[in-house]
Coordinates of C-alpha atoms and ligand atoms in Angstrom, one line a residue:
X1 CA -56.8 51.4 105.4
X2 CA -55.7 48.1 104.0
X3 CA -53.5 45.9 106.1
X4 CA -49.8 45.5 105.6
X5 CA -48.7 42.1 104.1
X6 CA -47.4 39.5 106.6
X7 CA -43.9 39.9 105.0
X8 CA -43.9 43.6 106.1
X9 CA -44.5 42.5 109.7
X10 CA -41.7 39.9 109.5
X11 CA -39.2 42.5 108.1
X12 CA -40.1 45.3 110.6
X13 CA -39.9 43.0 113.7
X14 CA -36.8 41.2 112.5
X15 CA -34.2 43.4 114.4
X16 CA -32.3 44.3 111.3
X17 CA -33.0 41.0 109.5
X18 CA -31.8 38.8 112.4
X19 CA -35.1 37.2 113.3
X20 CA -34.3 33.8 114.9
X21 CA -32.1 32.8 112.0
X22 CA -28.9 32.1 114.1
X23 CA -30.9 29.7 116.3
X24 CA -32.7 28.3 113.2
X25 CA -29.5 27.4 111.5
X26 CA -28.1 25.8 114.6
X27 CA -31.3 23.6 115.2
X28 CA -30.5 20.0 114.1
X29 CA -34.1 18.8 114.5
X30 CA -35.3 20.0 111.0
X31 CA -33.6 20.5 107.7
X32 CA -35.5 23.7 107.3
X33 CA -36.2 27.0 109.0
X34 CA -39.3 28.4 110.8
X35 CA -41.7 30.2 108.3
X36 CA -40.7 33.7 109.2
X37 CA -37.0 32.9 109.0
X38 CA -37.5 31.3 105.6
X39 CA -38.7 34.7 104.4
X40 CA -36.0 36.6 106.1
X41 CA -33.1 34.4 104.8
X42 CA -33.9 35.7 101.4
X43 CA -32.6 39.1 102.3
X44 CA -29.3 37.4 103.0
X45 CA -29.2 35.9 99.5
X46 CA -30.7 32.5 100.0
X47 CA -34.0 30.6 99.4
X48 CA -35.2 27.6 101.3
X49 CA -36.3 25.0 98.7
X50 CA -37.2 21.4 98.4
X51 CA -36.6 18.8 95.7
X52 CA -40.0 18.8 93.9
X53 CA -39.1 15.6 92.1
X54 CA -39.3 13.7 95.3
X55 CA -41.8 15.9 97.2
X56 CA -44.7 13.4 96.9
X57 CA -42.6 10.4 97.8
X58 CA -41.4 12.2 101.0
X59 CA -45.0 13.1 101.8
X60 CA -46.1 9.5 101.5
X61 CA -43.3 8.4 103.7
X62 CA -44.4 11.1 106.2
X63 CA -41.0 12.8 106.0
X64 CA -40.6 16.5 106.0
X65 CA -39.7 17.9 102.6
X66 CA -36.1 17.5 101.7
X67 CA -35.1 21.1 102.6
X68 CA -32.1 22.5 100.9
X69 CA -30.9 26.1 100.3
X70 CA -30.2 28.0 97.1
X71 CA -27.5 30.7 97.5
X72 CA -27.0 33.6 95.0
X73 CA -23.7 35.4 95.0
X74 CA -23.5 39.2 94.9
X75 CA -21.3 39.9 91.9
X76 CA -21.7 43.5 90.7
X77 CA -21.3 43.7 86.9
X78 CA -20.8 39.9 86.9
X79 CA -17.0 40.3 87.4
X80 CA -15.0 37.6 89.3
X81 CA -11.4 36.6 89.4
X82 CA -9.9 33.2 88.6
X83 CA -9.3 32.7 92.4
X84 CA -12.9 33.4 93.1
X85 CA -14.0 31.0 90.3
X86 CA -11.9 28.3 92.0
X87 CA -13.5 29.0 95.3
X88 CA -17.0 28.9 93.7
X89 CA -16.2 25.7 92.0
X90 CA -15.0 24.2 95.3
X91 CA -18.3 25.2 97.1
X92 CA -20.3 23.6 94.2
X93 CA -18.5 20.4 94.7
X94 CA -18.3 20.3 98.6
X95 CA -21.5 21.9 99.7
X96 CA -23.9 22.2 96.7
X97 CA -25.2 19.7 94.2
X98 CA -22.1 19.6 92.0
X99 CA -23.3 22.2 89.6
X100 CA -23.1 26.0 89.1
X101 CA -26.0 28.0 87.7
X102 CA -25.2 31.3 85.8
X103 CA -28.3 33.5 86.2
X104 CA -30.0 36.0 84.0
X105 CA -28.7 38.7 86.3
X106 CA -25.0 38.0 85.9
X107 CA -24.2 35.9 88.9
X108 CA -23.8 32.3 90.2
X109 CA -26.4 30.3 92.1
X110 CA -25.7 27.2 94.1
X111 CA -28.5 24.7 94.6
X112 CA -29.0 21.9 97.1
X113 CA -27.0 23.1 100.1
X114 CA -28.0 21.4 103.3
X115 CA -28.8 23.7 106.3
X116 CA -25.8 22.4 108.2
X117 CA -23.5 23.4 105.3
X118 CA -24.7 27.0 105.0
X119 CA -22.1 28.5 107.4
X120 CA -19.4 26.6 105.6
X121 CA -20.6 28.0 102.3
X122 CA -20.8 31.5 103.5
X123 CA -17.3 31.2 105.2
X124 CA -15.9 30.0 101.9
X125 CA -17.4 32.9 100.0
X126 CA -16.1 35.3 102.6
X127 CA -12.6 33.9 102.4
X128 CA -12.7 34.6 98.6
X129 CA -14.0 38.2 99.3
X130 CA -17.5 37.5 98.1
X131 CA -20.9 37.4 99.8
X132 CA -24.6 36.8 99.1
X133 CA -25.9 39.9 100.9
X134 CA -29.0 41.4 99.4
X135 CA -29.1 39.3 96.3
X136 CA -32.7 38.2 97.0
X137 CA -35.5 39.8 99.0
X138 CA -36.9 43.3 99.2
X139 CA -33.8 45.3 98.6
X140 CA -31.7 46.6 95.7
X141 CA -30.2 43.4 94.3
X142 CA -27.0 42.5 92.4
X143 CA -26.4 45.5 90.1
X144 CA -25.8 44.3 86.6
X145 CA -24.0 46.0 83.7
X146 CA -23.3 45.4 80.0
X147 CA -20.8 42.6 79.8
X148 CA -17.2 42.9 78.7
X149 CA -16.5 46.0 80.6
X150 CA -13.1 46.4 79.1
X151 CA -14.4 46.7 75.5
X152 CA -14.1 50.5 75.8
X153 CA -13.1 53.0 78.5
X154 CA -16.9 53.6 79.0
X155 CA -17.4 49.9 79.8
X156 CA -14.7 50.2 82.5
X157 CA -16.5 53.2 84.1
X158 CA -19.8 51.4 84.0
X159 CA -18.4 48.3 85.7
X160 CA -17.0 50.6 88.4
X161 CA -20.4 52.3 88.8
X162 CA -22.1 48.9 89.1
X163 CA -19.8 48.1 92.0
X164 CA -20.3 51.5 93.7
X165 CA -24.1 51.4 93.4
X166 CA -24.1 47.9 94.8
X167 CA -22.0 49.0 97.8
X168 CA -23.9 52.2 98.4
X169 CA -27.3 50.5 98.4
X170 CA -26.3 47.6 100.6
X171 CA -28.2 47.3 103.9
X172 CA -26.1 48.4 106.8
X173 CA -27.2 45.6 109.2
X174 CA -24.4 43.2 110.3
X175 CA -27.0 40.4 110.6
X176 CA -25.4 38.4 107.8
X177 CA -22.0 38.4 109.6
X178 CA -23.5 37.4 112.9
X179 CA -25.6 34.6 111.5
X180 CA -23.1 33.1 109.1
X181 CA -19.7 34.3 109.9
X182 CA -19.6 34.3 113.7
X183 CA -19.5 38.1 113.7
X184 CA -19.8 39.9 117.0
X185 CA -23.4 39.9 118.2
X186 CA -25.3 43.2 118.3
X187 CA -25.2 44.6 121.8
X188 CA -27.2 47.9 121.7
X189 CA -29.8 49.3 119.3
X190 CA -30.0 47.9 115.8
X191 CA -28.1 49.7 113.0
X192 CA -29.5 52.7 111.3
X193 CA -30.7 52.0 107.7
X194 CA -30.6 55.4 106.1
X195 CA -31.7 54.1 102.7
X196 CA -34.1 51.4 103.7
X197 CA -35.5 52.1 107.2
X198 CA -36.7 49.3 109.4
X199 CA -39.0 47.7 106.8
X200 CA -36.7 47.8 103.8
X201 CA -38.4 48.0 100.4
X202 CA -42.0 47.0 99.6
X203 CA -40.7 44.5 97.1
X204 CA -37.6 43.4 95.2
X205 CA -35.7 46.1 93.4
X206 CA -33.4 45.6 90.4
X207 CA -30.8 47.9 88.8
X208 CA -29.1 47.6 85.4
X209 CA -26.6 49.6 83.4
X210 CA -26.5 49.3 79.6
X211 CA -23.9 50.4 77.2
X212 CA -25.4 50.9 73.7
X213 CA -25.5 49.5 71.1
X214 CA -25.7 46.4 73.4
X215 CA -28.8 45.9 75.5
X216 CA -27.6 42.6 76.8
X217 CA -28.9 43.5 80.3
X218 CA -32.4 44.2 79.0
X219 CA -32.3 47.5 80.8
X220 CA -36.1 48.2 80.3
X221 CA -36.9 45.1 82.4
X222 CA -35.5 46.7 85.5
X223 CA -36.9 49.0 88.2
X224 CA -33.9 51.3 87.8
X225 CA -31.7 51.6 84.7
X226 CA -28.9 53.7 83.4
X227 CA -28.2 53.8 79.6
X228 CA -24.6 55.0 79.1
X229 CA -24.3 58.0 76.7
X230 CA -21.0 58.0 75.0
X231 CA -20.1 61.1 73.0
X232 CA -16.8 61.7 71.3
X233 CA -15.5 58.4 72.9
X234 CA -16.2 59.7 76.4
X235 CA -18.9 58.7 78.9
X236 CA -20.9 62.0 79.4
X237 CA -23.7 60.6 81.5
X238 CA -26.7 58.3 81.5
X239 CA -30.3 58.3 80.4
X240 CA -32.3 57.2 83.5
X241 CA -34.9 54.5 83.2
X242 CA -37.5 53.7 85.8
X243 CA -40.4 51.3 86.4
X244 CA -39.6 48.2 84.4
X245 CA -40.5 44.8 85.6
X246 CA -41.8 41.6 84.0
X247 CA -43.5 39.5 86.7
X248 CA -47.2 38.7 86.2
X249 CA -49.8 36.2 87.4
X250 CA -51.9 34.1 85.1
X251 CA -55.5 35.4 84.9
X252 CA -54.9 38.5 87.0
X253 CA -55.1 41.6 84.6
X254 CA -53.9 43.9 87.5
X255 CA -50.4 42.3 87.1
X256 CA -48.4 42.7 83.9
X257 CA -45.0 43.0 82.4
X258 CA -44.0 46.7 81.9
X259 CA -41.1 48.3 80.1
X260 CA -39.3 51.1 82.0
X261 CA -39.9 54.7 81.1
X262 CA -37.0 57.0 80.1
X263 CA -37.0 59.7 82.7
X264 CA -34.2 62.0 81.5
X265 CA -30.5 62.5 81.4
X266 CA -28.0 62.9 84.3
X267 CA -24.2 63.3 84.5
X268 CA -22.1 60.4 85.8
X269 CA -21.5 61.9 89.2
X270 CA -25.2 62.2 89.9
X271 CA -25.9 58.5 89.5
X272 CA -25.6 57.5 93.2
X273 CA -27.7 60.3 94.5
X274 CA -30.4 59.8 91.9
X275 CA -30.5 56.0 92.5
X276 CA -30.9 56.6 96.2
X277 CA -33.8 59.1 95.5
X278 CA -35.5 56.5 93.3
X279 CA -35.2 53.9 95.9
X280 CA -36.4 56.0 98.8
X281 CA -39.4 57.2 96.8
X282 CA -40.3 53.6 96.1
X283 CA -39.7 52.8 99.8
X284 CA -42.1 55.6 100.9
X285 CA -44.8 55.2 98.2
X286 CA -44.7 51.6 97.1
X287 CA -47.7 49.4 98.0
X288 CA -47.0 47.5 101.2
X289 CA -50.5 46.0 101.3
X290 CA -50.4 43.8 98.2
X291 CA -47.2 42.1 97.1
X292 CA -48.6 41.6 93.6
X293 CA -48.8 45.4 93.3
X294 CA -45.7 46.4 95.2
X295 CA -43.0 46.8 92.5
X296 CA -42.0 50.3 91.4
X297 CA -43.7 49.7 88.0
X298 CA -47.1 49.9 89.7
X299 CA -46.1 53.0 91.8
X300 CA -45.3 54.8 88.6
X301 CA -48.2 53.4 86.6
X302 CA -50.6 54.6 89.4
X303 CA -49.1 58.0 90.2
X304 CA -47.6 59.0 86.8
X305 CA -44.1 59.5 85.6
X306 CA -44.1 63.3 86.0
X307 CA -45.0 62.9 89.7
X308 CA -42.3 60.3 90.2
X309 CA -39.6 62.4 88.4
X310 CA -40.6 65.4 90.5
X311 CA -40.2 63.5 93.7
X312 CA -36.8 62.1 92.6
X313 CA -35.6 65.5 91.7
X314 CA -36.7 67.0 95.0
X315 CA -35.1 64.3 97.0
X316 CA -31.8 64.2 95.1
X317 CA -31.6 68.0 94.4
X318 CA -30.7 67.1 90.8
X319 CA -32.8 68.2 87.9
X320 CA -32.9 65.7 85.1
X321 CA -32.0 67.0 81.6
X322 CA -33.9 65.9 78.4
X323 CA -32.9 62.3 77.5
X324 CA -30.1 62.0 74.9
X325 CA -30.3 59.8 71.8
X326 CA -28.9 56.3 71.7
X327 CA -29.6 53.1 69.7
X328 CA -29.6 49.5 70.8
X329 CA -29.0 46.8 68.1
X330 CA -29.2 43.6 70.2
X331 CA -29.9 42.1 73.6
X332 CA -27.9 39.0 72.9
X333 CA -24.2 38.1 73.6
X334 CA -21.4 38.0 71.1
X335 CA -19.5 34.8 71.0
X336 CA -15.9 34.1 69.9
X337 CA -12.8 36.2 70.6
X338 CA -13.3 40.0 70.7
X339 CA -10.4 42.5 71.2
X340 CA -10.8 45.2 73.8
X341 CA -9.7 48.9 73.6
X342 CA -6.5 48.0 75.5
X343 CA -5.5 45.2 73.1
X344 CA -6.5 42.4 75.5
X345 CA -8.9 39.6 74.3
X346 CA -12.2 38.4 75.5
X347 CA -13.9 35.0 74.8
X348 CA -17.6 34.6 75.5
X349 CA -18.7 31.0 75.7
X350 CA -22.2 29.7 75.4
X351 CA -23.6 28.0 78.5
X352 CA -27.1 26.7 77.8
X353 CA -29.5 27.7 80.5
X354 CA -26.4 28.8 82.5
X355 CA -25.9 25.3 83.9
X356 CA -22.3 24.3 84.4
X357 CA -22.0 20.6 85.4
X358 CA -19.8 17.6 84.5
X359 CA -21.7 15.4 82.1
X360 CA -20.0 12.3 80.7
X361 CA -19.3 13.8 77.3
X362 CA -19.2 17.4 78.3
X363 CA -17.2 17.8 81.6
X364 CA -17.8 21.6 81.8
X365 CA -17.5 22.1 85.6
X366 CA -14.0 20.7 85.4
X367 CA -13.3 22.5 82.1
X368 CA -14.1 25.9 83.6
X369 CA -12.1 25.0 86.7
X370 CA -9.1 24.3 84.4
X371 CA -9.6 27.6 82.6
X372 CA -9.6 29.4 86.0
X373 CA -6.3 27.6 86.8
X374 CA -4.5 28.9 83.8
X375 CA -6.3 32.2 83.2
X376 CA -4.5 35.5 84.2
X377 CA -7.4 38.0 83.5
X378 CA -10.8 37.7 85.0
X379 CA -14.3 36.4 84.2
X380 CA -17.6 38.2 83.3
X381 CA -20.9 36.5 83.8
X382 CA -23.4 37.8 81.2
X383 CA -27.1 38.6 81.7
X384 CA -27.8 35.9 79.1
X385 CA -26.5 33.1 81.3
X386 CA -23.1 32.9 79.5
X387 CA -19.6 33.5 80.7
X388 CA -16.7 35.5 79.3
X389 CA -13.0 34.7 79.8
X390 CA -11.8 38.3 79.9
X391 CA -8.6 40.2 79.6
X392 CA -6.5 37.5 77.8
X393 CA -3.1 38.6 76.4
X394 CA -2.6 37.7 72.8
X395 CA 0.1 35.2 73.6
X396 CA -2.2 33.4 76.1
X397 CA -5.0 32.7 73.7
X398 CA -3.7 29.4 72.4
X399 CA -3.4 28.1 76.0
X400 CA -7.1 29.1 76.7
X401 CA -8.2 27.6 73.3
X402 CA -6.5 24.3 74.2
X403 CA -8.5 24.0 77.4
X404 CA -11.7 25.0 75.6
X405 CA -11.0 22.3 73.0
X406 CA -10.0 19.6 75.6
X407 CA -13.3 20.0 77.6
X408 CA -15.5 21.0 74.6
X409 CA -16.5 24.2 76.3
X410 CA -17.5 25.6 72.9
X411 CA -19.8 22.7 72.1
X412 CA -23.0 24.7 72.6
X413 CA -21.9 27.4 70.2
X414 CA -22.0 25.1 67.2
X415 CA -25.4 24.8 65.7
X416 CA -28.1 27.3 65.0
X417 CA -28.4 30.9 66.3
X418 CA -31.6 29.8 67.9
X419 CA -29.7 27.3 70.1
X420 CA -27.0 29.9 70.8
X421 CA -29.3 32.6 72.1
X422 CA -32.2 30.8 73.8
X423 CA -32.8 31.3 77.5
X424 CA -34.6 29.2 80.1
X425 CA -35.3 29.8 83.7
X426 CA -34.3 27.3 86.4
X427 CA -37.8 26.0 87.0
X428 CA -38.1 22.3 88.1
X429 CA -37.1 20.7 90.4
X430 CA -35.9 23.5 92.7
X431 CA -38.2 26.4 92.0
X432 CA -41.3 26.2 94.2
X433 CA -43.2 28.5 91.8
X434 CA -42.7 26.4 88.6
X435 CA -45.8 25.2 86.8
X436 CA -44.0 23.6 83.9
X437 CA -40.5 22.6 83.0
X438 CA -38.0 25.1 81.5
X439 CA -34.3 24.5 81.8
X440 CA -34.6 20.7 81.6
X441 CA -37.0 20.9 78.6
X442 CA -34.9 23.4 76.7
X443 CA -32.7 21.0 74.8
X444 CA -35.6 18.9 73.5
X445 CA -37.6 22.0 72.6
X446 CA -34.7 23.5 70.7
X447 CA -34.1 20.4 68.7
X448 CA -37.7 20.3 67.6
X449 CA -37.9 24.0 66.7
X450 CA -34.6 23.7 64.8
X451 CA -36.0 20.9 62.8
X452 CA -39.0 23.1 61.8
X453 CA -36.7 25.9 60.8
X454 CA -34.7 23.4 58.7
X455 CA -37.9 22.3 56.9
X456 CA -38.4 25.9 55.8
X457 CA -34.7 26.5 55.0
X458 CA -34.3 29.2 57.6
X459 CA -32.2 27.4 60.3
X460 CA -29.5 30.1 59.9
X461 CA -31.7 33.1 60.9
X462 CA -31.2 34.8 64.2
X463 CA -34.2 34.0 66.5
X464 CA -34.7 34.6 70.2
X465 CA -36.7 32.0 72.1
X466 CA -37.1 32.2 75.9
X467 CA -39.0 29.8 78.1
X468 CA -40.0 30.0 81.8
X469 CA -41.9 27.6 84.0
X470 CA -44.3 30.3 85.2
X471 CA -45.3 33.9 84.4
X472 CA -42.8 35.5 86.8
X473 CA -40.5 35.9 83.8
X474 CA -37.1 35.0 85.2
X475 CA -35.6 34.4 81.7
X476 CA -37.3 37.6 80.5
X477 CA -39.5 35.7 78.0
X478 CA -41.8 38.7 77.5
X479 CA -38.9 40.3 75.5
X480 CA -38.3 37.4 73.2
X481 CA -39.4 36.9 69.6
X482 CA -40.9 33.6 70.8
X483 CA -41.8 33.5 74.5
X484 CA -43.1 30.3 76.2
X485 CA -44.6 30.8 79.6
X486 CA -45.5 27.8 81.7
X487 CA -49.1 27.3 82.6
X488 CA -49.3 23.6 83.8
X489 CA -47.1 20.5 83.3
X490 CA -46.4 20.3 79.6
X491 CA -48.4 23.4 78.8
X492 CA -47.3 26.9 77.9
X493 CA -48.7 30.2 76.8
X494 CA -47.2 31.2 73.4
X495 CA -46.1 34.9 73.2
X496 CA -44.8 36.4 70.0
X497 CA -43.3 39.5 68.6
X498 CA -40.4 40.8 70.8
X499 CA -37.8 42.8 68.9
X500 CA -34.5 41.1 70.1
X501 CA -33.3 44.5 71.2
X502 CA -35.2 44.5 74.5
X503 CA -37.3 47.5 73.5
X504 CA -40.7 45.8 72.7
X505 CA -42.8 43.4 74.7
X506 CA -44.2 40.5 72.9
X507 CA -47.9 39.7 73.1
X508 CA -49.9 36.6 74.1
X509 CA -50.8 34.7 70.9
X510 CA -52.3 31.4 72.1
X511 CA -52.8 30.0 75.6
X512 CA -52.2 26.7 77.4
X513 CA -50.7 24.8 74.4
X514 CA -49.0 21.4 74.5
X515 CA -45.8 20.8 72.6
X516 CA -47.5 19.5 69.5
X517 CA -49.7 22.6 69.2
X518 CA -46.9 24.9 69.8
X519 CA -44.9 23.3 67.0
X520 CA -47.9 23.3 64.7
X521 CA -48.4 27.0 65.3
X522 CA -44.7 27.8 64.8
X523 CA -44.6 25.6 61.6
X524 CA -47.3 27.8 60.0
X525 CA -45.7 31.0 61.1
X526 CA -42.2 29.9 59.9
X527 CA -43.7 29.0 56.5
X528 CA -45.1 32.5 56.1
X529 CA -41.9 34.1 57.4
X530 CA -39.7 32.1 55.0
X531 CA -41.8 33.1 52.1
X532 CA -42.6 36.7 53.0
X533 CA -39.7 38.2 55.0
X534 CA -37.8 41.2 53.8
X535 CA -34.0 40.9 53.6
X536 CA -32.6 40.8 57.2
X537 CA -36.0 41.2 58.7
X538 CA -36.3 39.4 62.0
X539 CA -39.1 37.1 62.8
X540 CA -40.5 39.3 65.6
X541 CA -40.5 42.3 63.3
X542 CA -42.1 40.3 60.4
X543 CA -44.9 39.2 62.7
X544 CA -45.8 42.8 63.5
X545 CA -45.6 43.9 59.9
X546 CA -48.0 41.2 58.8
X547 CA -50.2 41.8 61.9
X548 CA -50.1 38.4 63.5
X549 CA -49.3 39.0 67.2
X550 CA -52.8 40.1 68.1
X551 CA -54.1 36.7 66.8
Ligands
SRM1 FE1 -36.6 35.2 89.3 C1 -38.7 34.4 91.9 C2 -34.9 32.4 89.7 C3 -34.2 36.5 87.3 C4 -38.8 37.7 88.2 N1 -36.7 33.7 90.6 C5 -37.6 33.5 91.6 C6 -37.3 32.3 92.5 C7 -36.4 32.8 93.6 C8 -38.5 31.5 93.1 C9 -39.0 31.9 94.4 O1 -39.4 33.1 94.7 O2 -39.0 31.0 95.3 C10 -36.5 31.5 91.5 C11 -35.5 30.5 92.1 C12 -35.4 29.3 91.2 C13 -34.2 28.5 91.5 O3 -34.5 27.3 91.9 O4 -33.1 28.9 91.4 C14 -36.0 32.6 90.5 N2 -34.9 34.6 88.7 C15 -34.4 33.4 88.9 C16 -33.1 33.2 88.1 C17 -32.1 32.2 88.7 C18 -33.5 32.6 86.7 C19 -32.4 32.1 85.8 O5 -32.8 31.1 85.2 O6 -31.4 32.7 85.6 C20 -32.6 34.6 87.9 C21 -31.8 35.1 89.0 C22 -31.3 36.5 88.8 C23 -30.3 36.9 89.8 O7 -29.1 36.5 89.7 O8 -30.7 37.8 90.7 C24 -34.0 35.3 88.0 N3 -36.5 36.8 88.1 C25 -35.5 37.1 87.3 C26 -35.9 38.1 86.3 C27 -35.0 38.6 85.1 C28 -34.3 39.9 85.5 O9 -34.3 40.4 86.6 O10 -33.6 40.4 84.6 C29 -37.2 38.4 86.5 C30 -38.1 39.4 85.7 C31 -37.8 40.8 85.9 C32 -38.5 41.3 87.1 O11 -38.1 41.1 88.3 O12 -39.6 41.8 87.0 C33 -37.6 37.6 87.7 N4 -38.4 35.9 90.0 C34 -39.2 36.9 89.4 C35 -40.4 37.0 90.1 C36 -41.6 38.0 89.7 C37 -41.4 39.3 90.3 C38 -42.6 40.2 90.2 O13 -42.5 41.4 90.2 O14 -43.8 39.7 90.0 C39 -40.4 36.1 91.1 C40 -41.5 35.8 92.1 C41 -41.7 36.8 93.2 O15 -40.8 37.7 93.4 O16 -42.6 36.7 93.9 C42 -39.1 35.4 91.0
SF4_2 FE1 -39.3 29.7 88.9 FE2 -41.2 31.0 87.5 FE3 -38.8 32.1 87.9 FE4 -39.0 30.0 86.3 S1 -40.0 32.0 85.9 S2 -37.4 30.3 87.9 S3 -40.6 28.8 87.3 S4 -40.3 31.7 89.4

């Protein structure tokens, strides 16, 4: 029998994710943690990182890497109050690197927190009724849901389900409270983990809820998904999706992006039980001997969907019905003011690559703080790295608009649809896995692609472009019409042919291209698209029609 991975041993011997983390955080002799603890801290929502821009310089100076911590907040459905936004803003300024990063899974990340500031950060989150529990690591992570949950009564129910799923699937260990919040130390046996057991899951696990026609969450990219079925204005249940995931490794054909399968239909009150059965099945059958083969997508690909559904039905005692019909029209966000079913207004603002920071001409960190000071509704972070000012009364719109105008919070909405919808992962300098730039390169890349589009007179067409610094797929590039996937500094694989509804994977078109070659390839394709497209035909669909993506 193959051996368990080292991470399995770390989890199972960690006494409920405690390890030696409490001592490690108290140790002033290093800015980092021992290797095992650096793995464990992920399950508490944090990654140990170093600043890669100065890694070599530190090495030459014989200094240890400049260790810092990234912290990811648990924010089911991406919902937070103005008071919470103000607390988050304060943490960014006091403990992190003066910026906020909205993620592709509807939450905030802080970067650059020193070890000695971790307890202060967690205490500040706790005081604002937030935490970072289980947002990283081998557990069910932040549960995401179609944004703007007040658009219809179904959206409200879905937001509530995201919260309940998140709570239900949290680990029971009190380790987080002991390590960061001076919680009472465990005296007797460690807590029972009815869902996870002592080794938690074989790999990360992600859950999303979509409300058609919007697939803003890219539900098919998730291990577990729920597609809301609304009939006669009422939420009657969900189509269950299982086995999606995007991560891959260059040159390893055993790893691949995979869209989730639709497993069947279930009523709303079965969601928690079925979710638990999906998770425990993956807990018991997922591959713990190879982390590159440990996601649910591989369990299902290896054993078959019918076997998997049978196991979930047996464990949950719920028989899935045939899936019901639904239609997605887009996986992007809608900008500008939208009115909800209750008459309140919602304003989604574009935040390129999710980065909120004060720049000299665009003081966005301060601008968003000022919004939080005057806003009486709440905020929704979207899965496309944007943010919505939600629940605004008609008479308050002018006040919000005045702050938006004062701080130019709408600056990124002006321009082409390409610019408005593009996604980039974090990548350099904080991501240890990055092979090429993504977030920092996005503005330049967009300008150059825009100018090509202008040359062909098609700058107004909707077009989804997503770029990542490596093949792990954090900005879901495999679902974009144009996906760029980092291979080496300044070099990317070019993928083409997503459908902008999150229902079709794109395909690898050319490998290891520099910027000039990428632009030359796109130039030729845009010329053909401009000349040969059908009315309203999207670039990705055009490419399939004319047979290019296999090129
Ligand atoms: Fe991711 C690892 C950032 C969404 C697939 N991801 C990482 C790490 C933690 C790097 C690491 O392991 O040390 C990155 C931290 C960078 C940094 O400095 O902040 C990172 N992932 C992100 C975020 C912040 C990207 C963003 O620009 O918004 C997203 C945080 C989401 C959140 O709030 O939880 C993020 N990551 C995703 C997504 C998209 C999604 O889930 O919708 C994916 C593809 C879907 C999937 O999971 O299959 C994704 N991240 C990965 C993988 C590949 C997993 C796999 O099955 O192979 C890794 C690497 C790993 O797990 O070994 C990874
Ligand atoms: Fe890092 Fe790769 Fe994810 Fe980008 S896609 S954040 S480079 S792991």
